[in-house]
mmCIF file with all atom_site columns, C-alpha atoms in Angstrom:
data_model
loop_
_atom_site.group_PDB
_atom_site.id
_atom_site.type_symbol
_atom_site.label_atom_id
_atom_site.label_alt_id
_atom_site.label_comp_id
_atom_site.label_asym_id
_atom_site.label_entity_id
_atom_site.label_seq_id
_atom_site.pdbx_PDB_ins_code
_atom_site.Cartn_x
_atom_site.Cartn_y
_atom_site.Cartn_z
_atom_site.occupancy
_atom_site.B_iso_or_equiv
_atom_site.pdbx_formal_charge
_atom_site.auth_seq_id
_atom_site.auth_comp_id
_atom_site.auth_asym_id
_atom_site.auth_atom_id
_atom_site.pdbx_PDB_model_num
ATOM 1   C CA . LEU A 1 1   ? -13.799 -17.561 7.734   1.00 0.00 ? 245 LEU A CA 1
ATOM 2   C CA . LEU A 1 2   ? -16.402 -15.035 6.993   1.00 0.00 ? 246 LEU A CA 1
ATOM 3   C CA . ALA A 1 3   ? -15.470 -14.025 2.964   1.00 0.00 ? 247 ALA A CA 1
ATOM 4   C CA . LEU A 1 4   ? -15.940 -10.878 3.452   1.00 0.00 ? 248 LEU A CA 1
ATOM 5   C CA . PRO A 1 5   ? -15.729 -8.703  0.185   1.00 0.00 ? 249 PRO A CA 1
ATOM 6   C CA . GLY A 1 6   ? -14.200 -6.167  -0.702  1.00 0.00 ? 250 GLY A CA 1
ATOM 7   C CA . ASP A 1 7   ? -10.288 -4.672  -0.383  1.00 0.00 ? 251 ASP A CA 1
ATOM 8   C CA . ALA A 1 8   ? -8.187  -5.555  2.117   1.00 0.00 ? 252 ALA A CA 1
ATOM 9   C CA . ALA A 1 9   ? -6.472  -2.358  2.554   1.00 0.00 ? 253 ALA A CA 1
ATOM 10  C CA . SER A 1 10  ? -10.280 -0.009  2.575   1.00 0.00 ? 254 SER A CA 1
ATOM 11  C CA . GLN A 1 11  ? -11.267 1.715   5.982   1.00 0.00 ? 255 GLN A CA 1
ATOM 12  C CA . ALA A 1 12  ? -14.013 0.262   5.857   1.00 0.00 ? 256 ALA A CA 1
ATOM 13  C CA . LEU A 1 13  ? -13.438 -3.351  5.539   1.00 0.00 ? 257 LEU A CA 1
ATOM 14  C CA . LEU A 1 14  ? -10.963 -2.719  8.164   1.00 0.00 ? 258 LEU A CA 1
ATOM 15  C CA . LYS A 1 15  ? -13.933 -1.146  10.624  1.00 0.00 ? 259 LYS A CA 1
ATOM 16  C CA . GLN A 1 16  ? -16.109 -4.100  9.651   1.00 0.00 ? 260 GLN A CA 1
ATOM 17  C CA . CYS A 1 17  ? -12.991 -6.534  10.707  1.00 0.00 ? 261 CYS A CA 1
ATOM 18  C CA . TRP A 1 18  ? -12.529 -4.540  14.129  1.00 0.00 ? 262 TRP A CA 1
ATOM 19  C CA . ALA A 1 19  ? -16.331 -4.916  14.569  1.00 0.00 ? 263 ALA A CA 1
ATOM 20  C CA . LEU A 1 20  ? -16.438 -8.275  14.367  1.00 0.00 ? 264 LEU A CA 1
ATOM 21  C CA . ALA A 1 21  ? -13.913 -8.819  16.463  1.00 0.00 ? 265 ALA A CA 1
ATOM 22  C CA . GLU A 1 22  ? -15.150 -7.175  18.906  1.00 0.00 ? 266 GLU A CA 1
ATOM 23  C CA . ASP A 1 23  ? -18.173 -9.526  19.200  1.00 0.00 ? 267 ASP A CA 1
ATOM 24  C CA . LEU A 1 24  ? -16.036 -12.962 18.462  1.00 0.00 ? 268 LEU A CA 1
ATOM 25  C CA . VAL A 1 25  ? -12.630 -12.527 21.005  1.00 0.00 ? 269 VAL A CA 1
ATOM 26  C CA . ASP A 1 26  ? -13.658 -12.987 24.822  1.00 0.00 ? 270 ASP A CA 1
ATOM 27  C CA . HIS A 1 27  ? -12.593 -9.871  26.374  1.00 0.00 ? 271 HIS A CA 1
ATOM 28  C CA . THR A 1 28  ? -11.829 -11.712 29.898  1.00 0.00 ? 272 THR A CA 1
ATOM 29  C CA . ASN A 1 29  ? -8.867  -14.223 27.727  1.00 0.00 ? 273 ASN A CA 1
ATOM 30  C CA . PRO A 1 30  ? -8.404  -12.336 24.325  1.00 0.00 ? 274 PRO A CA 1
ATOM 31  C CA . GLY A 1 31  ? -4.988  -13.340 23.760  1.00 0.00 ? 275 GLY A CA 1
ATOM 32  C CA . SER A 1 32  ? -6.083  -17.009 23.557  1.00 0.00 ? 276 SER A CA 1
ATOM 33  C CA . PHE A 1 33  ? -8.221  -16.339 20.387  1.00 0.00 ? 277 PHE A CA 1
ATOM 34  C CA . ASN A 1 34  ? -5.339  -14.094 18.607  1.00 0.00 ? 278 ASN A CA 1
ATOM 35  C CA . GLN A 1 35  ? -2.940  -17.515 18.941  1.00 0.00 ? 279 GLN A CA 1
ATOM 36  C CA . ALA A 1 36  ? -5.144  -19.380 17.886  1.00 0.00 ? 280 ALA A CA 1
ATOM 37  C CA . LEU A 1 37  ? -6.101  -16.988 14.798  1.00 0.00 ? 281 LEU A CA 1
ATOM 38  C CA . MET A 1 38  ? -2.284  -16.787 14.258  1.00 0.00 ? 282 MET A CA 1
ATOM 39  C CA . GLU A 1 39  ? -1.571  -20.450 14.625  1.00 0.00 ? 283 GLU A CA 1
ATOM 40  C CA . LEU A 1 40  ? -4.423  -20.865 11.898  1.00 0.00 ? 284 LEU A CA 1
ATOM 41  C CA . GLY A 1 41  ? -3.051  -18.669 9.309   1.00 0.00 ? 285 GLY A CA 1
ATOM 42  C CA . ALA A 1 42  ? 0.152   -19.956 10.278  1.00 0.00 ? 286 ALA A CA 1
ATOM 43  C CA . THR A 1 43  ? 0.072   -23.413 9.812   1.00 0.00 ? 287 THR A CA 1
ATOM 44  C CA . VAL A 1 44  ? -3.066  -24.615 8.060   1.00 0.00 ? 288 VAL A CA 1
ATOM 45  C CA . CYS A 1 45  ? -4.757  -21.152 6.730   1.00 0.00 ? 289 CYS A CA 1
ATOM 46  C CA . THR A 1 46  ? -1.828  -20.376 4.839   1.00 0.00 ? 290 THR A CA 1
ATOM 47  C CA . PRO A 1 47  ? -2.162  -17.211 1.757   1.00 0.00 ? 291 PRO A CA 1
ATOM 48  C CA . GLN A 1 48  ? -0.159  -19.497 -0.815  1.00 0.00 ? 292 GLN A CA 1
ATOM 49  C CA . ALA A 1 49  ? -1.685  -22.973 -0.269  1.00 0.00 ? 293 ALA A CA 1
ATOM 50  C CA . PRO A 1 50  ? -4.279  -22.951 1.933   1.00 0.00 ? 294 PRO A CA 1
ATOM 51  C CA . ALA A 1 51  ? -4.785  -27.231 3.629   1.00 0.00 ? 295 ALA A CA 1
ATOM 52  C CA . CYS A 1 52  ? -8.520  -26.488 3.101   1.00 0.00 ? 296 CYS A CA 1
ATOM 53  C CA . ALA A 1 53  ? -8.945  -30.456 4.229   1.00 0.00 ? 297 ALA A CA 1
ATOM 54  C CA . HIS A 1 54  ? -7.314  -30.471 7.408   1.00 0.00 ? 298 HIS A CA 1
ATOM 55  C CA . CYS A 1 55  ? -8.891  -27.076 8.643   1.00 0.00 ? 299 CYS A CA 1
ATOM 56  C CA . PRO A 1 56  ? -10.497 -27.709 12.274  1.00 0.00 ? 300 PRO A CA 1
ATOM 57  C CA . VAL A 1 57  ? -13.192 -24.531 11.457  1.00 0.00 ? 301 VAL A CA 1
ATOM 58  C CA . GLN A 1 58  ? -14.213 -26.036 7.921   1.00 0.00 ? 302 GLN A CA 1
ATOM 59  C CA . HIS A 1 59  ? -17.886 -26.353 8.929   1.00 0.00 ? 303 HIS A CA 1
ATOM 60  C CA . SER A 1 60  ? -17.808 -22.698 9.527   1.00 0.00 ? 304 SER A CA 1
ATOM 61  C CA . CYS A 1 61  ? -15.835 -21.316 6.666   1.00 0.00 ? 305 CYS A CA 1
ATOM 62  C CA . LYS A 1 62  ? -17.568 -19.346 3.946   1.00 0.00 ? 306 LYS A CA 1
ATOM 63  C CA . ALA A 1 63  ? -15.067 -19.109 1.780   1.00 0.00 ? 307 ALA A CA 1
ATOM 64  C CA . PHE A 1 64  ? -14.429 -22.908 1.815   1.00 0.00 ? 308 PHE A CA 1
ATOM 65  C CA . GLU A 1 65  ? -18.584 -22.924 1.322   1.00 0.00 ? 309 GLU A CA 1
ATOM 66  C CA . LEU A 1 66  ? -18.177 -20.957 -1.562  1.00 0.00 ? 310 LEU A CA 1
ATOM 67  C CA . LEU A 1 67  ? -15.451 -22.430 -3.256  1.00 0.00 ? 311 LEU A CA 1
ATOM 68  C CA . ALA A 1 68  ? -17.331 -26.143 -2.639  1.00 0.00 ? 312 ALA A CA 1
ATOM 69  C CA . ALA A 1 69  ? -20.536 -24.495 -4.295  1.00 0.00 ? 313 ALA A CA 1
ATOM 70  C CA . LYS A 1 70  ? -17.814 -23.731 -7.178  1.00 0.00 ? 314 LYS A CA 1
ATOM 71  C CA . GLN A 1 71  ? -18.320 -19.846 -6.542  1.00 0.00 ? 315 GLN A CA 1
ATOM 72  C CA . ILE A 1 72  ? -15.209 -19.309 -6.383  1.00 0.00 ? 316 ILE A CA 1
ATOM 73  C CA . GLU A 1 73  ? -12.316 -20.545 -7.561  1.00 0.00 ? 317 GLU A CA 1
ATOM 74  C CA . ALA A 1 74  ? -9.770  -19.992 -4.539  1.00 0.00 ? 318 ALA A CA 1
ATOM 75  C CA . VAL A 1 75  ? -10.471 -19.126 -0.562  1.00 0.00 ? 319 VAL A CA 1
ATOM 76  C CA . THR A 1 76  ? -7.524  -16.887 -1.175  1.00 0.00 ? 320 THR A CA 1
ATOM 77  C CA . LYS A 1 77  ? -9.500  -14.535 -3.107  1.00 0.00 ? 321 LYS A CA 1
ATOM 78  C CA . PHE A 1 78  ? -10.355 -13.234 0.205   1.00 0.00 ? 322 PHE A CA 1
ATOM 79  C CA . PRO A 1 79  ? -10.010 -10.589 1.565   1.00 0.00 ? 323 PRO A CA 1
ATOM 80  C CA . ALA A 1 80  ? -9.832  -8.966  -2.151  1.00 0.00 ? 324 ALA A CA 1
ATOM 81  C CA . ARG A 1 81  ? -6.228  -7.582  -3.380  1.00 0.00 ? 325 ARG A CA 1
ATOM 82  C CA . ALA A 1 82  ? -5.859  -3.745  -3.093  1.00 0.00 ? 326 ALA A CA 1
ATOM 83  C CA . VAL A 1 83  ? -6.215  -2.243  -6.757  1.00 0.00 ? 327 VAL A CA 1
ATOM 84  C CA . LYS A 1 84  ? -2.452  -0.612  -7.074  1.00 0.00 ? 328 LYS A CA 1
ATOM 85  C CA . LYS A 1 85  ? -2.508  2.766   -8.878  1.00 0.00 ? 329 LYS A CA 1
ATOM 86  C CA . GLN A 1 86  ? -0.600  3.435   -11.446 1.00 0.00 ? 330 GLN A CA 1
ATOM 87  C CA . LYS A 1 87  ? 3.014   5.289   -10.699 1.00 0.00 ? 331 LYS A CA 1
ATOM 88  C CA . ARG A 1 88  ? 2.409   8.817   -12.441 1.00 0.00 ? 332 ARG A CA 1
ATOM 89  C CA . VAL A 1 89  ? 5.557   10.159  -14.364 1.00 0.00 ? 333 VAL A CA 1
ATOM 90  C CA . ARG A 1 90  ? 6.752   13.496  -14.402 1.00 0.00 ? 334 ARG A CA 1
ATOM 91  C CA . CYS A 1 91  ? 9.734   15.129  -15.570 1.00 0.00 ? 335 CYS A CA 1
ATOM 92  C CA . LEU A 1 92  ? 11.110  18.023  -14.045 1.00 0.00 ? 336 LEU A CA 1
ATOM 93  C CA . ALA A 1 93  ? 13.857  20.817  -15.011 1.00 0.00 ? 337 ALA A CA 1
ATOM 94  C CA . LEU A 1 94  ? 15.750  21.640  -12.063 1.00 0.00 ? 338 LEU A CA 1
ATOM 95  C CA . ALA A 1 95  ? 18.007  24.239  -11.278 1.00 0.00 ? 339 ALA A CA 1
ATOM 96  C CA . ALA A 1 96  ? 21.655  23.500  -9.224  1.00 0.00 ? 340 ALA A CA 1
ATOM 97  C CA . MET A 1 97  ? 22.617  27.171  -8.905  1.00 0.00 ? 341 MET A CA 1
ATOM 98  C CA . LYS A 1 98  ? 25.367  27.866  -6.590  1.00 0.00 ? 342 LYS A CA 1
ATOM 99  C CA . ASN A 1 99  ? 26.654  31.310  -5.442  1.00 0.00 ? 343 ASN A CA 1
ATOM 100 C CA . GLN A 1 100 ? 30.237  32.798  -5.091  1.00 0.00 ? 344 GLN A CA 1
ATOM 101 C CA . LYS A 1 101 ? 30.780  31.564  -1.752  1.00 0.00 ? 345 LYS A CA 1
ATOM 102 C CA . GLY A 1 102 ? 29.818  28.142  -2.287  1.00 0.00 ? 346 GLY A CA 1
ATOM 103 C CA . ALA A 1 103 ? 25.837  27.863  -1.119  1.00 0.00 ? 347 ALA A CA 1
ATOM 104 C CA . TRP A 1 104 ? 23.393  26.989  -3.249  1.00 0.00 ? 348 TRP A CA 1
ATOM 105 C CA . LEU A 1 105 ? 19.994  28.382  -3.973  1.00 0.00 ? 349 LEU A CA 1
ATOM 106 C CA . LEU A 1 106 ? 17.712  26.033  -2.506  1.00 0.00 ? 350 LEU A CA 1
ATOM 107 C CA . VAL A 1 107 ? 13.871  26.210  -2.254  1.00 0.00 ? 351 VAL A CA 1
ATOM 108 C CA . ARG A 1 108 ? 11.087  25.273  0.619   1.00 0.00 ? 352 ARG A CA 1
ATOM 109 C CA . ARG A 1 109 ? 8.119   22.549  -0.884  1.00 0.00 ? 353 ARG A CA 1
ATOM 110 C CA . PRO A 1 110 ? 4.562   22.724  -0.608  1.00 0.00 ? 354 PRO A CA 1
ATOM 111 C CA . SER A 1 111 ? 3.584   22.527  2.877   1.00 0.00 ? 355 SER A CA 1
ATOM 112 C CA . THR A 1 112 ? 1.341   19.497  1.605   1.00 0.00 ? 356 THR A CA 1
ATOM 113 C CA . GLY A 1 113 ? 2.325   16.100  -1.006  1.00 0.00 ? 357 GLY A CA 1
ATOM 114 C CA . LEU A 1 114 ? 5.583   14.259  -1.821  1.00 0.00 ? 358 LEU A CA 1
ATOM 115 C CA . LEU A 1 115 ? 8.361   15.609  0.691   1.00 0.00 ? 359 LEU A CA 1
ATOM 116 C CA . ALA A 1 116 ? 6.263   18.556  2.399   1.00 0.00 ? 360 ALA A CA 1
ATOM 117 C CA . ASN A 1 117 ? 8.444   21.186  3.545   1.00 0.00 ? 361 ASN A CA 1
ATOM 118 C CA . GLN A 1 118 ? 11.803  20.120  2.817   1.00 0.00 ? 362 GLN A CA 1
ATOM 119 C CA . LEU A 1 119 ? 14.394  22.113  1.177   1.00 0.00 ? 363 LEU A CA 1
ATOM 120 C CA . ASP A 1 120 ? 14.871  21.461  -2.775  1.00 0.00 ? 364 ASP A CA 1
ATOM 121 C CA . LEU A 1 121 ? 16.628  22.383  -5.899  1.00 0.00 ? 365 LEU A CA 1
ATOM 122 C CA . PRO A 1 122 ? 13.980  25.062  -7.947  1.00 0.00 ? 366 PRO A CA 1
ATOM 123 C CA . SER A 1 123 ? 12.286  22.948  -10.641 1.00 0.00 ? 367 SER A CA 1
ATOM 124 C CA . PHE A 1 124 ? 9.641   22.972  -12.013 1.00 0.00 ? 368 PHE A CA 1
ATOM 125 C CA . GLU A 1 125 ? 7.244   20.405  -14.151 1.00 0.00 ? 369 GLU A CA 1
ATOM 126 C CA . LEU A 1 126 ? 7.727   19.731  -18.066 1.00 0.00 ? 370 LEU A CA 1
ATOM 127 C CA . GLU A 1 127 ? 5.693   18.838  -20.679 1.00 0.00 ? 371 GLU A CA 1
ATOM 128 C CA . ASP A 1 128 ? 5.197   15.128  -21.852 1.00 0.00 ? 372 ASP A CA 1
ATOM 129 C CA . ASP A 1 129 ? 7.036   16.275  -24.938 1.00 0.00 ? 373 ASP A CA 1
ATOM 130 C CA . SER A 1 130 ? 9.236   19.032  -24.055 1.00 0.00 ? 374 SER A CA 1
ATOM 131 C CA . LEU A 1 131 ? 12.387  17.458  -24.149 1.00 0.00 ? 375 LEU A CA 1
ATOM 132 C CA . ASP A 1 132 ? 14.061  15.150  -27.202 1.00 0.00 ? 376 ASP A CA 1
ATOM 133 C CA . ALA A 1 133 ? 16.411  13.650  -24.899 1.00 0.00 ? 377 ALA A CA 1
ATOM 134 C CA . PRO A 1 134 ? 14.943  12.845  -21.275 1.00 0.00 ? 378 PRO A CA 1
ATOM 135 C CA . GLY A 1 135 ? 18.078  12.646  -18.834 1.00 0.00 ? 379 GLY A CA 1
ATOM 136 C CA . THR A 1 136 ? 20.212  14.950  -20.825 1.00 0.00 ? 380 THR A CA 1
ATOM 137 C CA . GLU A 1 137 ? 21.298  17.498  -18.943 1.00 0.00 ? 381 GLU A CA 1
ATOM 138 C CA . GLU A 1 138 ? 24.147  20.095  -19.612 1.00 0.00 ? 382 GLU A CA 1
ATOM 139 C CA . PRO A 1 139 ? 26.448  22.122  -17.053 1.00 0.00 ? 383 PRO A CA 1
ATOM 140 C CA . ILE A 1 140 ? 26.611  25.867  -17.372 1.00 0.00 ? 384 ILE A CA 1
ATOM 141 C CA . GLU A 1 141 ? 30.189  27.293  -16.413 1.00 0.00 ? 385 GLU A CA 1
ATOM 142 C CA . LYS A 1 142 ? 30.477  30.871  -15.382 1.00 0.00 ? 386 LYS A CA 1
ATOM 143 C CA . ALA A 1 143 ? 29.869  33.704  -17.790 1.00 0.00 ? 387 ALA A CA 1
#
């Protein structure tokens, strides 16, 4: 309705939406507004195929106004899609060691980051060109 700019996943936009909701919602009966908004989104203003021609709030819709003025290609431009971060590829060398009693050597991961504080096999990150054939492994037998 308001064609708010910004990333849909941003905290700033979320904060702005909550502030606007405070102003729009009737505090004595917030459920009616919520139900109406959900019904509008489920039947008319759907993410895949919005039916602007049948929308009861078309006259108040900033996104429709921008579309009619040919300033945007589609009302589905709002909110903007979150920009996905490129996945980081890492190559690790692991040491799977078991003692004579069959107990595995494990180390505790750092307290922050991926799998924080979990137990893991000892490992270290390899440089990108450290391996000639990634994915090959060679078991080492008892000496």
